[in-house]
Amino acid sequence: MKKRNIIYTLGALLISLSSCQQNTYEQFDPEYGAVNIWVGTELNPLDSTSFNYSYTLTQDSLMFYARIIGAVPTESKTFTLEAYEGDIDKVGESLEIGQYTFAPGEYFKQFPICFDPTQLTSEDSLYFAENEGYIKFRLKESEQFVAGADSYQSIHVILKNAIAKPDTWDEARYPQVALSRYFGSYSEVKYKFIIQQVGAVDFKVQYNQTADYDEATNTFSSAYAKFLKNKMILALEEYNEANGTLYDEYEFPVTF
């Protein structure tokens, strides 16, 4: 009789465990989706990143990563961000946040946050030139997505509006080459244009470098610098045709 009671007890316990497991499975929501957001690299998130208004003449973007935690969507799903802390009023209309879409089957993607220096007021432009501002973004929760893991819930962007003439623009010590040899006389507007086209800041040119570009030293070869000069000439022609003549801060047309 005692043995039979033990068997009954074990059987009831197994039924109870099976029921718990079944209930847990039935409560899983296949439509559940959270989104992790971050800046940095795919595998190495950073606490913050920066955007410098002075590095672009027109609208430019800062890219961030987003990954769905949960079921991979079988249909398109969208989300957006919201600014919730920092110099939100000063950023004003210079900021553009989009509607970001994961297509069916997508769960990991890069998206842009756009900034346009031409939409800054003169007062706010001066503020970011004299101060290091910031703005923070987070996921705007919706029926489709909620915020992700604690360390992936916000994006911290440091804001600047300052540019400096490279030390090697007019003169450079061998084997480096003065940037003026390729790009002519310096102006802030010209340098902004170059930065926007090349995608590099405070770069150098070196005579004896074989690789077109060395990321570790931020250096171009002299041969590639000649290519970049031609690229700037063509890009400037396209810009002038679309927007009118580009003038520098001294009211002279930008030339290469």
PDB file of C-alpha atoms in Angstrom:
ATOM      1  CA  MET A   1       0.000   0.000   0.000  1.00  0.00           C
ATOM      2  CA  LYS A   2       2.853   2.369   0.878  1.00  0.00           C
ATOM      3  CA  LYS A   3       4.561   1.561  -2.431  1.00  0.00           C
ATOM      4  CA  ARG A   4       1.340   2.278  -4.319  1.00  0.00           C
ATOM      5  CA  ASN A   5       1.009   5.693  -2.595  1.00  0.00           C
ATOM      6  CA  ILE A   6       4.558   6.576  -3.659  1.00  0.00           C
ATOM      7  CA  ILE A   7       3.751   5.662  -7.265  1.00  0.00           C
ATOM      8  CA  TYR A   8       0.590   7.790  -7.166  1.00  0.00           C
ATOM      9  CA  THR A   9       2.544  10.724  -5.685  1.00  0.00           C
ATOM     10  CA  LEU A  10       5.262  10.506  -8.360  1.00  0.00           C
ATOM     11  CA  GLY A  11       2.642  10.301 -11.092  1.00  0.00           C
ATOM     12  CA  ALA A  12       0.853  13.385  -9.793  1.00  0.00           C
ATOM     13  CA  LEU A  13       4.164  15.261  -9.630  1.00  0.00           C
ATOM     14  CA  LEU A  14       5.014  14.374 -13.240  1.00  0.00           C
ATOM     15  CA  ILE A  15       1.557  15.478 -14.402  1.00  0.00           C
ATOM     16  CA  SER A  16       1.977  18.741 -12.500  1.00  0.00           C
ATOM     17  CA  LEU A  17       5.402  19.432 -14.074  1.00  0.00           C
ATOM     18  CA  SER A  18       4.069  18.591 -17.534  1.00  0.00           C
ATOM     19  CA  SER A  19       1.179  20.977 -17.004  1.00  0.00           C
ATOM     20  CA  CYS A  20       3.535  23.795 -15.937  1.00  0.00           C
ATOM     21  CA  GLN A  21       5.697  23.294 -18.976  1.00  0.00           C
ATOM     22  CA  GLN A  22       2.659  23.257 -21.247  1.00  0.00           C
ATOM     23  CA  ASN A  23       1.247  26.423 -19.703  1.00  0.00           C
ATOM     24  CA  THR A  24       4.591  28.224 -20.100  1.00  0.00           C
ATOM     25  CA  TYR A  25       4.708  27.291 -23.773  1.00  0.00           C
ATOM     26  CA  GLU A  26       1.117  28.363 -24.349  1.00  0.00           C
ATOM     27  CA  GLN A  27       1.827  31.775 -22.806  1.00  0.00           C
ATOM     28  CA  PHE A  28       4.693  32.521 -25.242  1.00  0.00           C
ATOM     29  CA  ASP A  29       3.648  35.319 -27.591  1.00  0.00           C
ATOM     30  CA  PRO A  30       5.031  34.748 -31.107  1.00  0.00           C
ATOM     31  CA  GLU A  31       4.319  38.409 -31.883  1.00  0.00           C
ATOM     32  CA  TYR A  32       6.502  39.637 -29.020  1.00  0.00           C
ATOM     33  CA  GLY A  33       9.406  41.802 -30.139  1.00  0.00           C
ATOM     34  CA  ALA A  34      11.910  43.986 -28.318  1.00  0.00           C
ATOM     35  CA  VAL A  35      14.593  46.008 -30.078  1.00  0.00           C
ATOM     36  CA  ASN A  36      18.161  46.543 -28.923  1.00  0.00           C
ATOM     37  CA  ILE A  37      19.697  49.802 -30.195  1.00  0.00           C
ATOM     38  CA  TRP A  38      23.336  50.888 -29.994  1.00  0.00           C
ATOM     39  CA  VAL A  39      26.227  52.709 -31.672  1.00  0.00           C
ATOM     40  CA  GLY A  40      29.774  51.531 -32.241  1.00  0.00           C
ATOM     41  CA  THR A  41      30.315  48.335 -34.175  1.00  0.00           C
ATOM     42  CA  GLU A  42      28.194  45.237 -34.619  1.00  0.00           C
ATOM     43  CA  LEU A  43      30.062  43.400 -31.862  1.00  0.00           C
ATOM     44  CA  ASN A  44      31.387  46.284 -29.752  1.00  0.00           C
ATOM     45  CA  PRO A  45      28.793  48.805 -28.587  1.00  0.00           C
ATOM     46  CA  LEU A  46      30.003  52.199 -27.360  1.00  0.00           C
ATOM     47  CA  ASP A  47      28.648  54.260 -24.483  1.00  0.00           C
ATOM     48  CA  SER A  48      28.421  57.249 -26.817  1.00  0.00           C
ATOM     49  CA  THR A  49      29.308  58.597 -30.239  1.00  0.00           C
ATOM     50  CA  SER A  50      29.658  62.108 -31.654  1.00  0.00           C
ATOM     51  CA  PHE A  51      28.302  64.201 -34.478  1.00  0.00           C
ATOM     52  CA  ASN A  52      30.084  67.363 -35.613  1.00  0.00           C
ATOM     53  CA  TYR A  53      27.907  69.813 -37.536  1.00  0.00           C
ATOM     54  CA  SER A  54      31.049  71.390 -38.984  1.00  0.00           C
ATOM     55  CA  TYR A  55      31.939  68.239 -40.896  1.00  0.00           C
ATOM     56  CA  THR A  56      29.106  68.628 -43.384  1.00  0.00           C
ATOM     57  CA  LEU A  57      27.610  71.371 -45.547  1.00  0.00           C
ATOM     58  CA  THR A  58      24.224  69.715 -45.917  1.00  0.00           C
ATOM     59  CA  GLN A  59      22.257  66.976 -44.178  1.00  0.00           C
ATOM     60  CA  ASP A  60      24.344  64.039 -43.014  1.00  0.00           C
ATOM     61  CA  SER A  61      23.609  60.937 -40.975  1.00  0.00           C
ATOM     62  CA  LEU A  62      24.826  59.072 -37.938  1.00  0.00           C
ATOM     63  CA  MET A  63      24.262  55.330 -38.190  1.00  0.00           C
ATOM     64  CA  PHE A  64      23.053  53.090 -35.361  1.00  0.00           C
ATOM     65  CA  TYR A  65      22.427  49.369 -35.043  1.00  0.00           C
ATOM     66  CA  ALA A  66      19.105  47.731 -34.218  1.00  0.00           C
ATOM     67  CA  ARG A  67      18.405  44.067 -33.477  1.00  0.00           C
ATOM     68  CA  ILE A  68      15.073  42.373 -32.798  1.00  0.00           C
ATOM     69  CA  ILE A  69      14.927  40.241 -29.672  1.00  0.00           C
ATOM     70  CA  GLY A  70      12.107  37.781 -30.128  1.00  0.00           C
ATOM     71  CA  ALA A  71      10.373  36.308 -33.128  1.00  0.00           C
ATOM     72  CA  VAL A  72      11.766  37.193 -36.555  1.00  0.00           C
ATOM     73  CA  PRO A  73       9.010  39.164 -38.332  1.00  0.00           C
ATOM     74  CA  THR A  74       7.069  37.455 -41.085  1.00  0.00           C
ATOM     75  CA  GLU A  75       5.802  40.816 -42.291  1.00  0.00           C
ATOM     76  CA  SER A  76       7.267  44.327 -42.322  1.00  0.00           C
ATOM     77  CA  LYS A  77       7.489  45.979 -38.916  1.00  0.00           C
ATOM     78  CA  THR A  78       8.478  49.552 -38.120  1.00  0.00           C
ATOM     79  CA  PHE A  79       9.760  51.491 -35.152  1.00  0.00           C
ATOM     80  CA  THR A  80      11.062  54.956 -34.451  1.00  0.00           C
ATOM     81  CA  LEU A  81      13.169  56.744 -31.865  1.00  0.00           C
ATOM     82  CA  GLU A  82      12.464  59.691 -29.630  1.00  0.00           C
ATOM     83  CA  ALA A  83      14.852  62.264 -28.152  1.00  0.00           C
ATOM     84  CA  TYR A  84      14.340  62.316 -24.403  1.00  0.00           C
ATOM     85  CA  GLU A  85      17.321  64.096 -22.823  1.00  0.00           C
ATOM     86  CA  GLY A  86      19.931  66.735 -23.614  1.00  0.00           C
ATOM     87  CA  ASP A  87      19.964  69.775 -25.894  1.00  0.00           C
ATOM     88  CA  ILE A  88      16.733  68.879 -27.650  1.00  0.00           C
ATOM     89  CA  ASP A  89      15.498  72.459 -28.067  1.00  0.00           C
ATOM     90  CA  LYS A  90      18.833  73.666 -29.456  1.00  0.00           C
ATOM     91  CA  VAL A  91      19.011  70.808 -31.956  1.00  0.00           C
ATOM     92  CA  GLY A  92      15.523  71.794 -33.098  1.00  0.00           C
ATOM     93  CA  GLU A  93      14.700  71.276 -36.762  1.00  0.00           C
ATOM     94  CA  SER A  94      18.252  70.206 -37.593  1.00  0.00           C
ATOM     95  CA  LEU A  95      17.286  66.733 -36.371  1.00  0.00           C
ATOM     96  CA  GLU A  96      15.365  64.225 -38.480  1.00  0.00           C
ATOM     97  CA  ILE A  97      14.297  60.870 -37.071  1.00  0.00           C
ATOM     98  CA  GLY A  98      12.806  58.417 -39.526  1.00  0.00           C
ATOM     99  CA  GLN A  99      10.400  55.510 -39.488  1.00  0.00           C
ATOM    100  CA  TYR A 100      12.695  52.476 -39.483  1.00  0.00           C
ATOM    101  CA  THR A 101      11.519  49.254 -41.088  1.00  0.00           C
ATOM    102  CA  PHE A 102      12.486  45.613 -40.690  1.00  0.00           C
ATOM    103  CA  ALA A 103      11.426  43.721 -43.803  1.00  0.00           C
ATOM    104  CA  PRO A 104      10.051  40.155 -43.465  1.00  0.00           C
ATOM    105  CA  GLY A 105      12.869  37.896 -42.288  1.00  0.00           C
ATOM    106  CA  GLU A 106      15.088  40.765 -41.110  1.00  0.00           C
ATOM    107  CA  TYR A 107      16.087  41.040 -37.476  1.00  0.00           C
ATOM    108  CA  PHE A 108      19.355  43.051 -37.606  1.00  0.00           C
ATOM    109  CA  LYS A 109      19.989  46.279 -39.506  1.00  0.00           C
ATOM    110  CA  GLN A 110      21.659  49.708 -39.514  1.00  0.00           C
ATOM    111  CA  PHE A 111      19.561  52.871 -39.639  1.00  0.00           C
ATOM    112  CA  PRO A 112      20.330  56.619 -39.844  1.00  0.00           C
ATOM    113  CA  ILE A 113      19.689  59.548 -37.546  1.00  0.00           C
ATOM    114  CA  CYS A 114      19.990  62.688 -39.688  1.00  0.00           C
ATOM    115  CA  PHE A 115      21.369  66.122 -38.741  1.00  0.00           C
ATOM    116  CA  ASP A 116      21.331  69.192 -40.980  1.00  0.00           C
ATOM    117  CA  PRO A 117      23.582  72.141 -39.995  1.00  0.00           C
ATOM    118  CA  THR A 118      21.680  74.481 -42.313  1.00  0.00           C
ATOM    119  CA  GLN A 119      18.646  74.107 -40.032  1.00  0.00           C
ATOM    120  CA  LEU A 120      20.473  75.290 -36.910  1.00  0.00           C
ATOM    121  CA  THR A 121      19.736  78.835 -35.809  1.00  0.00           C
ATOM    122  CA  SER A 122      22.789  81.096 -35.698  1.00  0.00           C
ATOM    123  CA  GLU A 123      22.484  81.183 -31.915  1.00  0.00           C
ATOM    124  CA  ASP A 124      22.419  77.413 -31.583  1.00  0.00           C
ATOM    125  CA  SER A 125      25.207  76.996 -34.145  1.00  0.00           C
ATOM    126  CA  LEU A 126      27.385  79.257 -32.004  1.00  0.00           C
ATOM    127  CA  TYR A 127      26.370  77.356 -28.858  1.00  0.00           C
ATOM    128  CA  PHE A 128      27.640  74.030 -30.242  1.00  0.00           C
ATOM    129  CA  ALA A 129      30.791  75.775 -31.501  1.00  0.00           C
ATOM    130  CA  GLU A 130      31.575  76.959 -27.978  1.00  0.00           C
ATOM    131  CA  ASN A 131      30.117  74.060 -25.982  1.00  0.00           C
ATOM    132  CA  GLU A 132      29.974  70.295 -26.218  1.00  0.00           C
ATOM    133  CA  GLY A 133      26.295  69.450 -26.256  1.00  0.00           C
ATOM    134  CA  TYR A 134      24.529  66.110 -26.253  1.00  0.00           C
ATOM    135  CA  ILE A 135      21.261  64.406 -27.015  1.00  0.00           C
ATOM    136  CA  LYS A 136      19.925  60.977 -26.031  1.00  0.00           C
ATOM    137  CA  PHE A 137      17.555  58.767 -27.980  1.00  0.00           C
ATOM    138  CA  ARG A 138      15.458  55.764 -26.999  1.00  0.00           C
ATOM    139  CA  LEU A 139      13.008  53.456 -28.708  1.00  0.00           C
ATOM    140  CA  LYS A 140       9.497  54.839 -28.875  1.00  0.00           C
ATOM    141  CA  GLU A 141       7.529  51.845 -27.682  1.00  0.00           C
ATOM    142  CA  SER A 142       4.539  50.681 -29.694  1.00  0.00           C
ATOM    143  CA  GLU A 143       2.303  47.671 -30.203  1.00  0.00           C
ATOM    144  CA  GLN A 144       5.017  46.174 -32.418  1.00  0.00           C
ATOM    145  CA  PHE A 145       8.150  46.736 -30.346  1.00  0.00           C
ATOM    146  CA  VAL A 146       9.242  47.477 -26.790  1.00  0.00           C
ATOM    147  CA  ALA A 147      12.651  48.520 -25.463  1.00  0.00           C
ATOM    148  CA  GLY A 148      15.391  45.892 -25.411  1.00  0.00           C
ATOM    149  CA  ALA A 149      17.973  44.888 -22.807  1.00  0.00           C
ATOM    150  CA  ASP A 150      18.939  47.471 -20.187  1.00  0.00           C
ATOM    151  CA  SER A 151      22.335  48.302 -21.732  1.00  0.00           C
ATOM    152  CA  TYR A 152      20.833  48.577 -25.232  1.00  0.00           C
ATOM    153  CA  GLN A 153      17.973  50.981 -24.577  1.00  0.00           C
ATOM    154  CA  SER A 154      19.493  54.357 -25.424  1.00  0.00           C
ATOM    155  CA  ILE A 155      21.870  56.132 -27.803  1.00  0.00           C
ATOM    156  CA  HIS A 156      24.022  58.965 -26.461  1.00  0.00           C
ATOM    157  CA  VAL A 157      25.257  61.441 -29.101  1.00  0.00           C
ATOM    158  CA  ILE A 158      27.782  64.170 -28.283  1.00  0.00           C
ATOM    159  CA  LEU A 159      27.199  67.270 -30.426  1.00  0.00           C
ATOM    160  CA  LYS A 160      29.895  69.643 -31.671  1.00  0.00           C
ATOM    161  CA  ASN A 161      30.231  72.391 -34.243  1.00  0.00           C
ATOM    162  CA  ALA A 162      33.950  73.050 -34.483  1.00  0.00           C
ATOM    163  CA  ILE A 163      36.522  72.476 -37.177  1.00  0.00           C
ATOM    164  CA  ALA A 164      40.295  73.001 -37.202  1.00  0.00           C
ATOM    165  CA  LYS A 165      42.735  73.436 -40.046  1.00  0.00           C
ATOM    166  CA  PRO A 166      44.931  70.304 -40.357  1.00  0.00           C
ATOM    167  CA  ASP A 167      48.532  70.820 -39.257  1.00  0.00           C
ATOM    168  CA  THR A 168      49.804  69.463 -42.566  1.00  0.00           C
ATOM    169  CA  TRP A 169      47.711  71.642 -44.872  1.00  0.00           C
ATOM    170  CA  ASP A 170      50.393  74.191 -45.810  1.00  0.00           C
ATOM    171  CA  GLU A 171      53.574  72.383 -44.785  1.00  0.00           C
ATOM    172  CA  ALA A 172      54.496  68.783 -44.014  1.00  0.00           C
ATOM    173  CA  ARG A 173      57.706  67.004 -43.133  1.00  0.00           C
ATOM    174  CA  TYR A 174      58.827  64.216 -45.459  1.00  0.00           C
ATOM    175  CA  PRO A 175      57.525  61.582 -46.094  1.00  0.00           C
ATOM    176  CA  GLN A 176      54.234  63.415 -45.550  1.00  0.00           C
ATOM    177  CA  VAL A 177      52.923  65.781 -48.213  1.00  0.00           C
ATOM    178  CA  ALA A 178      51.205  69.122 -47.657  1.00  0.00           C
ATOM    179  CA  LEU A 179      47.485  68.851 -48.389  1.00  0.00           C
ATOM    180  CA  SER A 180      47.632  72.161 -50.259  1.00  0.00           C
ATOM    181  CA  ARG A 181      49.511  70.402 -53.066  1.00  0.00           C
ATOM    182  CA  TYR A 182      46.296  68.523 -53.907  1.00  0.00           C
ATOM    183  CA  PHE A 183      43.498  70.744 -52.627  1.00  0.00           C
ATOM    184  CA  GLY A 184      44.861  74.288 -52.935  1.00  0.00           C
ATOM    185  CA  SER A 185      44.483  77.073 -50.395  1.00  0.00           C
ATOM    186  CA  TYR A 186      42.608  76.347 -47.168  1.00  0.00           C
ATOM    187  CA  SER A 187      39.135  77.520 -46.271  1.00  0.00           C
ATOM    188  CA  GLU A 188      36.761  76.110 -43.701  1.00  0.00           C
ATOM    189  CA  VAL A 189      34.005  75.644 -46.275  1.00  0.00           C
ATOM    190  CA  LYS A 190      36.363  73.789 -48.622  1.00  0.00           C
ATOM    191  CA  TYR A 191      37.542  71.509 -45.815  1.00  0.00           C
ATOM    192  CA  LYS A 192      33.946  70.709 -44.862  1.00  0.00           C
ATOM    193  CA  PHE A 193      33.234  69.821 -48.474  1.00  0.00           C
ATOM    194  CA  ILE A 194      36.272  67.509 -48.595  1.00  0.00           C
ATOM    195  CA  ILE A 195      35.315  65.824 -45.327  1.00  0.00           C
ATOM    196  CA  GLN A 196      31.801  65.164 -46.576  1.00  0.00           C
ATOM    197  CA  GLN A 197      33.060  63.673 -49.831  1.00  0.00           C
ATOM    198  CA  VAL A 198      36.016  61.692 -48.473  1.00  0.00           C
ATOM    199  CA  GLY A 199      34.524  60.582 -45.157  1.00  0.00           C
ATOM    200  CA  ALA A 200      37.736  61.234 -43.230  1.00  0.00           C
ATOM    201  CA  VAL A 201      38.804  64.049 -40.895  1.00  0.00           C
ATOM    202  CA  ASP A 202      42.305  65.372 -40.190  1.00  0.00           C
ATOM    203  CA  PHE A 203      43.800  62.868 -42.627  1.00  0.00           C
ATOM    204  CA  LYS A 204      47.339  62.960 -43.981  1.00  0.00           C
ATOM    205  CA  VAL A 205      49.056  62.138 -47.290  1.00  0.00           C
ATOM    206  CA  GLN A 206      52.339  60.219 -47.467  1.00  0.00           C
ATOM    207  CA  TYR A 207      54.773  59.838 -50.390  1.00  0.00           C
ATOM    208  CA  ASN A 208      55.972  56.290 -49.800  1.00  0.00           C
ATOM    209  CA  GLN A 209      52.694  54.663 -48.752  1.00  0.00           C
ATOM    210  CA  THR A 210      51.625  51.812 -51.033  1.00  0.00           C
ATOM    211  CA  ALA A 211      48.085  51.252 -49.773  1.00  0.00           C
ATOM    212  CA  ASP A 212      45.473  53.752 -50.937  1.00  0.00           C
ATOM    213  CA  TYR A 213      44.395  54.316 -47.358  1.00  0.00           C
ATOM    214  CA  ASP A 214      45.783  53.210 -44.005  1.00  0.00           C
ATOM    215  CA  GLU A 215      42.980  53.325 -41.468  1.00  0.00           C
ATOM    216  CA  ALA A 216      45.312  52.881 -38.489  1.00  0.00           C
ATOM    217  CA  THR A 217      47.183  56.120 -39.292  1.00  0.00           C
ATOM    218  CA  ASN A 218      44.378  57.878 -41.200  1.00  0.00           C
ATOM    219  CA  THR A 219      46.762  58.365 -44.142  1.00  0.00           C
ATOM    220  CA  PHE A 220      46.263  58.345 -47.916  1.00  0.00           C
ATOM    221  CA  SER A 221      48.931  57.528 -50.481  1.00  0.00           C
ATOM    222  CA  SER A 222      50.104  60.362 -52.738  1.00  0.00           C
ATOM    223  CA  ALA A 223      48.727  58.495 -55.755  1.00  0.00           C
ATOM    224  CA  TYR A 224      45.293  58.189 -54.135  1.00  0.00           C
ATOM    225  CA  ALA A 225      45.381  61.851 -53.096  1.00  0.00           C
ATOM    226  CA  LYS A 226      45.639  62.766 -56.799  1.00  0.00           C
ATOM    227  CA  PHE A 227      42.562  60.650 -57.423  1.00  0.00           C
ATOM    228  CA  LEU A 228      40.778  62.442 -54.566  1.00  0.00           C
ATOM    229  CA  LYS A 229      41.613  65.814 -56.079  1.00  0.00           C
ATOM    230  CA  ASN A 230      39.896  64.816 -59.326  1.00  0.00           C
ATOM    231  CA  LYS A 231      37.000  63.437 -57.325  1.00  0.00           C
ATOM    232  CA  MET A 232      36.640  66.799 -55.540  1.00  0.00           C
ATOM    233  CA  ILE A 233      36.622  68.679 -58.856  1.00  0.00           C
ATOM    234  CA  LEU A 234      33.794  66.514 -60.211  1.00  0.00           C
ATOM    235  CA  ALA A 235      31.860  66.601 -56.942  1.00  0.00           C
ATOM    236  CA  LEU A 236      32.125  70.386 -56.790  1.00  0.00           C
ATOM    237  CA  GLU A 237      30.841  70.710 -60.363  1.00  0.00           C
ATOM    238  CA  GLU A 238      27.826  68.569 -59.458  1.00  0.00           C
ATOM    239  CA  TYR A 239      27.219  70.576 -56.284  1.00  0.00           C
ATOM    240  CA  ASN A 240      27.398  73.908 -58.099  1.00  0.00           C
ATOM    241  CA  GLU A 241      25.004  72.708 -60.802  1.00  0.00           C
ATOM    242  CA  ALA A 242      22.478  71.561 -58.204  1.00  0.00           C
ATOM    243  CA  ASN A 243      22.849  74.310 -55.602  1.00  0.00           C
ATOM    244  CA  GLY A 244      24.607  77.256 -57.211  1.00  0.00           C
ATOM    245  CA  THR A 245      28.223  78.299 -56.730  1.00  0.00           C
ATOM    246  CA  LEU A 246      29.753  77.242 -53.422  1.00  0.00           C
ATOM    247  CA  TYR A 247      31.414  80.208 -51.695  1.00  0.00           C
ATOM    248  CA  ASP A 248      33.828  80.034 -48.792  1.00  0.00           C
ATOM    249  CA  GLU A 249      33.715  82.133 -45.643  1.00  0.00           C
ATOM    250  CA  TYR A 250      35.656  84.891 -47.429  1.00  0.00           C
ATOM    251  CA  GLU A 251      33.031  85.123 -50.223  1.00  0.00           C
ATOM    252  CA  PHE A 252      35.341  83.529 -52.801  1.00  0.00           C
ATOM    253  CA  PRO A 253      34.162  80.610 -54.948  1.00  0.00           C
ATOM    254  CA  VAL A 254      35.567  77.289 -53.735  1.00  0.00           C
ATOM    255  CA  THR A 255      37.991  75.769 -56.247  1.00  0.00           C
ATOM    256  CA  PHE A 256      40.365  72.804 -56.428  1.00  0.00           C
TER     257      PHE A 256
END
